[in-house]
């Protein structure tokens, strides 16, 4: 998974809807276009809205990334929902 901080935190599974289980990062921890306004898949260049995960340009237009639910803990840290962990195995 990866998390983007733009007008809040947006967590997504690190898998492109174009081809199942394709890793998306350009390099370690690099998921955004140069101006930081879109998530971009490194394989074929699909671009995704950061807040909704909807593909707006590329080979999977209209498909969406899979959101990961985060839990905000009282000490300022984050955790992944147990349901997310159970459905990803
Ligand atoms: S696998 Fe992501 S755009 Fe093709």
JSON list of C-alpha atoms and ligand atoms in Angstrom, two decimals:
[
{"chain": "A", "resi": 1, "resn": "UNK", "atom": "CA", "xyz": [0.00, 0.00, 0.00]},
{"chain": "A", "resi": 2, "resn": "UNK", "atom": "CA", "xyz": [0.96, 3.64, -0.23]},
{"chain": "A", "resi": 3, "resn": "UNK", "atom": "CA", "xyz": [-0.35, 6.83, 1.30]},
{"chain": "A", "resi": 4, "resn": "UNK", "atom": "CA", "xyz": [-0.60, 10.25, -0.34]},
{"chain": "A", "resi": 5, "resn": "UNK", "atom": "CA", "xyz": [-0.94, 13.38, 1.79]},
{"chain": "A", "resi": 6, "resn": "UNK", "atom": "CA", "xyz": [-2.94, 15.92, -0.27]},
{"chain": "A", "resi": 7, "resn": "UNK", "atom": "CA", "xyz": [-5.86, 17.62, 1.45]},
{"chain": "A", "resi": 8, "resn": "UNK", "atom": "CA", "xyz": [-5.88, 14.73, 3.94]},
{"chain": "A", "resi": 9, "resn": "UNK", "atom": "CA", "xyz": [-4.45, 11.24, 3.78]},
{"chain": "A", "resi": 10, "resn": "UNK", "atom": "CA", "xyz": [-5.40, 8.88, 0.97]},
{"chain": "A", "resi": 11, "resn": "UNK", "atom": "CA", "xyz": [-4.28, 5.25, 1.24]},
{"chain": "A", "resi": 12, "resn": "UNK", "atom": "CA", "xyz": [-4.37, 2.91, -1.76]},
{"chain": "A", "resi": 13, "resn": "UNK", "atom": "CA", "xyz": [-3.32, -0.63, -2.52]},
{"chain": "A", "resi": 14, "resn": "UNK", "atom": "CA", "xyz": [-0.16, -0.62, -4.58]},
{"chain": "A", "resi": 15, "resn": "UNK", "atom": "CA", "xyz": [-1.76, -2.48, -7.50]},
{"chain": "A", "resi": 16, "resn": "UNK", "atom": "CA", "xyz": [-2.91, -1.03, -10.80]},
{"chain": "A", "resi": 17, "resn": "UNK", "atom": "CA", "xyz": [-6.44, -1.93, -12.00]},
{"chain": "A", "resi": 18, "resn": "UNK", "atom": "CA", "xyz": [-5.13, -2.17, -15.58]},
{"chain": "A", "resi": 19, "resn": "UNK", "atom": "CA", "xyz": [-3.14, -5.33, -14.96]},
{"chain": "A", "resi": 20, "resn": "UNK", "atom": "CA", "xyz": [-3.71, -7.14, -11.69]},
{"chain": "A", "resi": 21, "resn": "UNK", "atom": "CA", "xyz": [-0.90, -7.03, -9.19]},
{"chain": "A", "resi": 22, "resn": "UNK", "atom": "CA", "xyz": [1.24, -4.66, -11.22]},
{"chain": "A", "resi": 23, "resn": "UNK", "atom": "CA", "xyz": [3.37, -2.57, -8.93]},
{"chain": "A", "resi": 24, "resn": "UNK", "atom": "CA", "xyz": [2.89, 1.09, -9.65]},
{"chain": "A", "resi": 25, "resn": "UNK", "atom": "CA", "xyz": [5.89, 2.98, -8.26]},
{"chain": "A", "resi": 26, "resn": "UNK", "atom": "CA", "xyz": [8.36, 4.70, -10.56]},
{"chain": "A", "resi": 27, "resn": "UNK", "atom": "CA", "xyz": [11.02, 4.04, -8.00]},
{"chain": "A", "resi": 28, "resn": "UNK", "atom": "CA", "xyz": [10.89, 3.41, -4.27]},
{"chain": "A", "resi": 29, "resn": "UNK", "atom": "CA", "xyz": [8.07, 5.51, -2.77]},
{"chain": "A", "resi": 30, "resn": "UNK", "atom": "CA", "xyz": [7.45, 7.48, -6.02]},
{"chain": "A", "resi": 31, "resn": "UNK", "atom": "CA", "xyz": [3.81, 7.34, -7.11]},
{"chain": "A", "resi": 32, "resn": "UNK", "atom": "CA", "xyz": [2.97, 10.87, -8.30]},
{"chain": "A", "resi": 33, "resn": "UNK", "atom": "CA", "xyz": [3.39, 12.81, -11.52]},
{"chain": "A", "resi": 34, "resn": "UNK", "atom": "CA", "xyz": [6.05, 15.56, -11.56]},
{"chain": "A", "resi": 35, "resn": "UNK", "atom": "CA", "xyz": [3.74, 18.30, -10.26]},
{"chain": "A", "resi": 36, "resn": "UNK", "atom": "CA", "xyz": [2.26, 16.03, -7.58]},
{"chain": "A", "resi": 37, "resn": "UNK", "atom": "CA", "xyz": [-1.34, 16.33, -8.75]},
{"chain": "A", "resi": 38, "resn": "UNK", "atom": "CA", "xyz": [-2.01, 12.73, -9.87]},
{"chain": "A", "resi": 39, "resn": "UNK", "atom": "CA", "xyz": [-1.02, 9.19, -9.00]},
{"chain": "A", "resi": 40, "resn": "UNK", "atom": "CA", "xyz": [0.74, 7.63, -12.01]},
{"chain": "A", "resi": 41, "resn": "UNK", "atom": "CA", "xyz": [1.33, 3.97, -12.77]},
{"chain": "A", "resi": 42, "resn": "UNK", "atom": "CA", "xyz": [4.86, 3.34, -13.98]},
{"chain": "A", "resi": 43, "resn": "UNK", "atom": "CA", "xyz": [3.88, 0.45, -16.28]},
{"chain": "A", "resi": 44, "resn": "UNK", "atom": "CA", "xyz": [1.70, 2.20, -18.89]},
{"chain": "A", "resi": 45, "resn": "UNK", "atom": "CA", "xyz": [1.23, 5.69, -17.50]},
{"chain": "A", "resi": 46, "resn": "UNK", "atom": "CA", "xyz": [-2.35, 5.53, -16.22]},
{"chain": "A", "resi": 47, "resn": "UNK", "atom": "CA", "xyz": [-3.18, 8.57, -14.10]},
{"chain": "A", "resi": 48, "resn": "UNK", "atom": "CA", "xyz": [-5.44, 8.50, -11.06]},
{"chain": "A", "resi": 49, "resn": "UNK", "atom": "CA", "xyz": [-7.17, 11.16, -9.00]},
{"chain": "A", "resi": 50, "resn": "UNK", "atom": "CA", "xyz": [-5.48, 11.28, -5.61]},
{"chain": "A", "resi": 51, "resn": "UNK", "atom": "CA", "xyz": [-8.69, 11.65, -3.57]},
{"chain": "A", "resi": 52, "resn": "UNK", "atom": "CA", "xyz": [-11.00, 9.24, -5.42]},
{"chain": "A", "resi": 53, "resn": "UNK", "atom": "CA", "xyz": [-8.55, 6.78, -7.01]},
{"chain": "A", "resi": 54, "resn": "UNK", "atom": "CA", "xyz": [-10.41, 7.00, -10.32]},
{"chain": "A", "resi": 55, "resn": "UNK", "atom": "CA", "xyz": [-8.32, 6.59, -13.45]},
{"chain": "A", "resi": 56, "resn": "UNK", "atom": "CA", "xyz": [-8.69, 9.78, -15.50]},
{"chain": "A", "resi": 57, "resn": "UNK", "atom": "CA", "xyz": [-6.13, 9.11, -18.24]},
{"chain": "A", "resi": 58, "resn": "UNK", "atom": "CA", "xyz": [-4.61, 5.97, -19.71]},
{"chain": "A", "resi": 59, "resn": "UNK", "atom": "CA", "xyz": [-5.60, 2.38, -20.46]},
{"chain": "A", "resi": 60, "resn": "UNK", "atom": "CA", "xyz": [-8.00, 1.88, -17.52]},
{"chain": "A", "resi": 61, "resn": "UNK", "atom": "CA", "xyz": [-10.12, 5.05, -17.59]},
{"chain": "A", "resi": 62, "resn": "UNK", "atom": "CA", "xyz": [-13.01, 4.86, -15.14]},
{"chain": "A", "resi": 63, "resn": "UNK", "atom": "CA", "xyz": [-11.52, 2.03, -13.08]},
{"chain": "A", "resi": 64, "resn": "UNK", "atom": "CA", "xyz": [-10.36, 2.77, -9.56]},
{"chain": "A", "resi": 65, "resn": "UNK", "atom": "CA", "xyz": [-7.57, 1.95, -7.21]},
{"chain": "A", "resi": 66, "resn": "UNK", "atom": "CA", "xyz": [-8.58, -0.02, -4.11]},
{"chain": "A", "resi": 67, "resn": "UNK", "atom": "CA", "xyz": [-8.78, 2.23, -1.07]},
{"chain": "A", "resi": 68, "resn": "UNK", "atom": "CA", "xyz": [-7.17, 1.11, 2.19]},
{"chain": "A", "resi": 69, "resn": "UNK", "atom": "CA", "xyz": [-8.96, 2.22, 5.35]},
{"chain": "A", "resi": 70, "resn": "UNK", "atom": "CA", "xyz": [-6.76, 3.88, 7.91]},
{"chain": "A", "resi": 71, "resn": "UNK", "atom": "CA", "xyz": [-7.38, 4.16, 11.61]},
{"chain": "A", "resi": 72, "resn": "UNK", "atom": "CA", "xyz": [-6.15, 7.31, 13.33]},
{"chain": "A", "resi": 73, "resn": "UNK", "atom": "CA", "xyz": [-4.70, 6.39, 16.69]},
{"chain": "A", "resi": 74, "resn": "UNK", "atom": "CA", "xyz": [-4.73, 8.72, 19.64]},
{"chain": "A", "resi": 75, "resn": "UNK", "atom": "CA", "xyz": [-0.97, 9.13, 19.72]},
{"chain": "A", "resi": 76, "resn": "UNK", "atom": "CA", "xyz": [-0.91, 10.64, 16.21]},
{"chain": "A", "resi": 77, "resn": "UNK", "atom": "CA", "xyz": [0.06, 7.47, 14.41]},
{"chain": "A", "resi": 78, "resn": "UNK", "atom": "CA", "xyz": [-1.93, 5.47, 11.85]},
{"chain": "A", "resi": 79, "resn": "UNK", "atom": "CA", "xyz": [-2.86, 1.82, 11.54]},
{"chain": "A", "resi": 80, "resn": "UNK", "atom": "CA", "xyz": [-4.44, -0.22, 8.77]},
{"chain": "A", "resi": 81, "resn": "UNK", "atom": "CA", "xyz": [-7.90, -1.54, 9.51]},
{"chain": "A", "resi": 82, "resn": "UNK", "atom": "CA", "xyz": [-7.95, -5.23, 10.53]},
{"chain": "A", "resi": 83, "resn": "UNK", "atom": "CA", "xyz": [-10.59, -5.80, 7.82]},
{"chain": "A", "resi": 84, "resn": "UNK", "atom": "CA", "xyz": [-8.11, -4.57, 5.21]},
{"chain": "A", "resi": 85, "resn": "UNK", "atom": "CA", "xyz": [-5.48, -7.01, 6.39]},
{"chain": "A", "resi": 86, "resn": "UNK", "atom": "CA", "xyz": [-7.93, -9.94, 6.33]},
{"chain": "A", "resi": 87, "resn": "UNK", "atom": "CA", "xyz": [-9.18, -9.20, 2.78]},
{"chain": "A", "resi": 88, "resn": "UNK", "atom": "CA", "xyz": [-5.70, -8.78, 1.32]},
{"chain": "A", "resi": 89, "resn": "UNK", "atom": "CA", "xyz": [-4.51, -12.30, 2.16]},
{"chain": "B", "resi": 1, "resn": "LIG", "atom": "S1", "xyz": [-0.41, -1.76, -15.40]},
{"chain": "B", "resi": 1, "resn": "LIG", "atom": "FE1", "xyz": [-0.79, 0.26, -14.69]},
{"chain": "B", "resi": 1, "resn": "LIG", "atom": "S2", "xyz": [-1.25, 1.36, -16.49]},
{"chain": "B", "resi": 1, "resn": "LIG", "atom": "FE2", "xyz": [-0.93, -0.65, -17.18]}
]
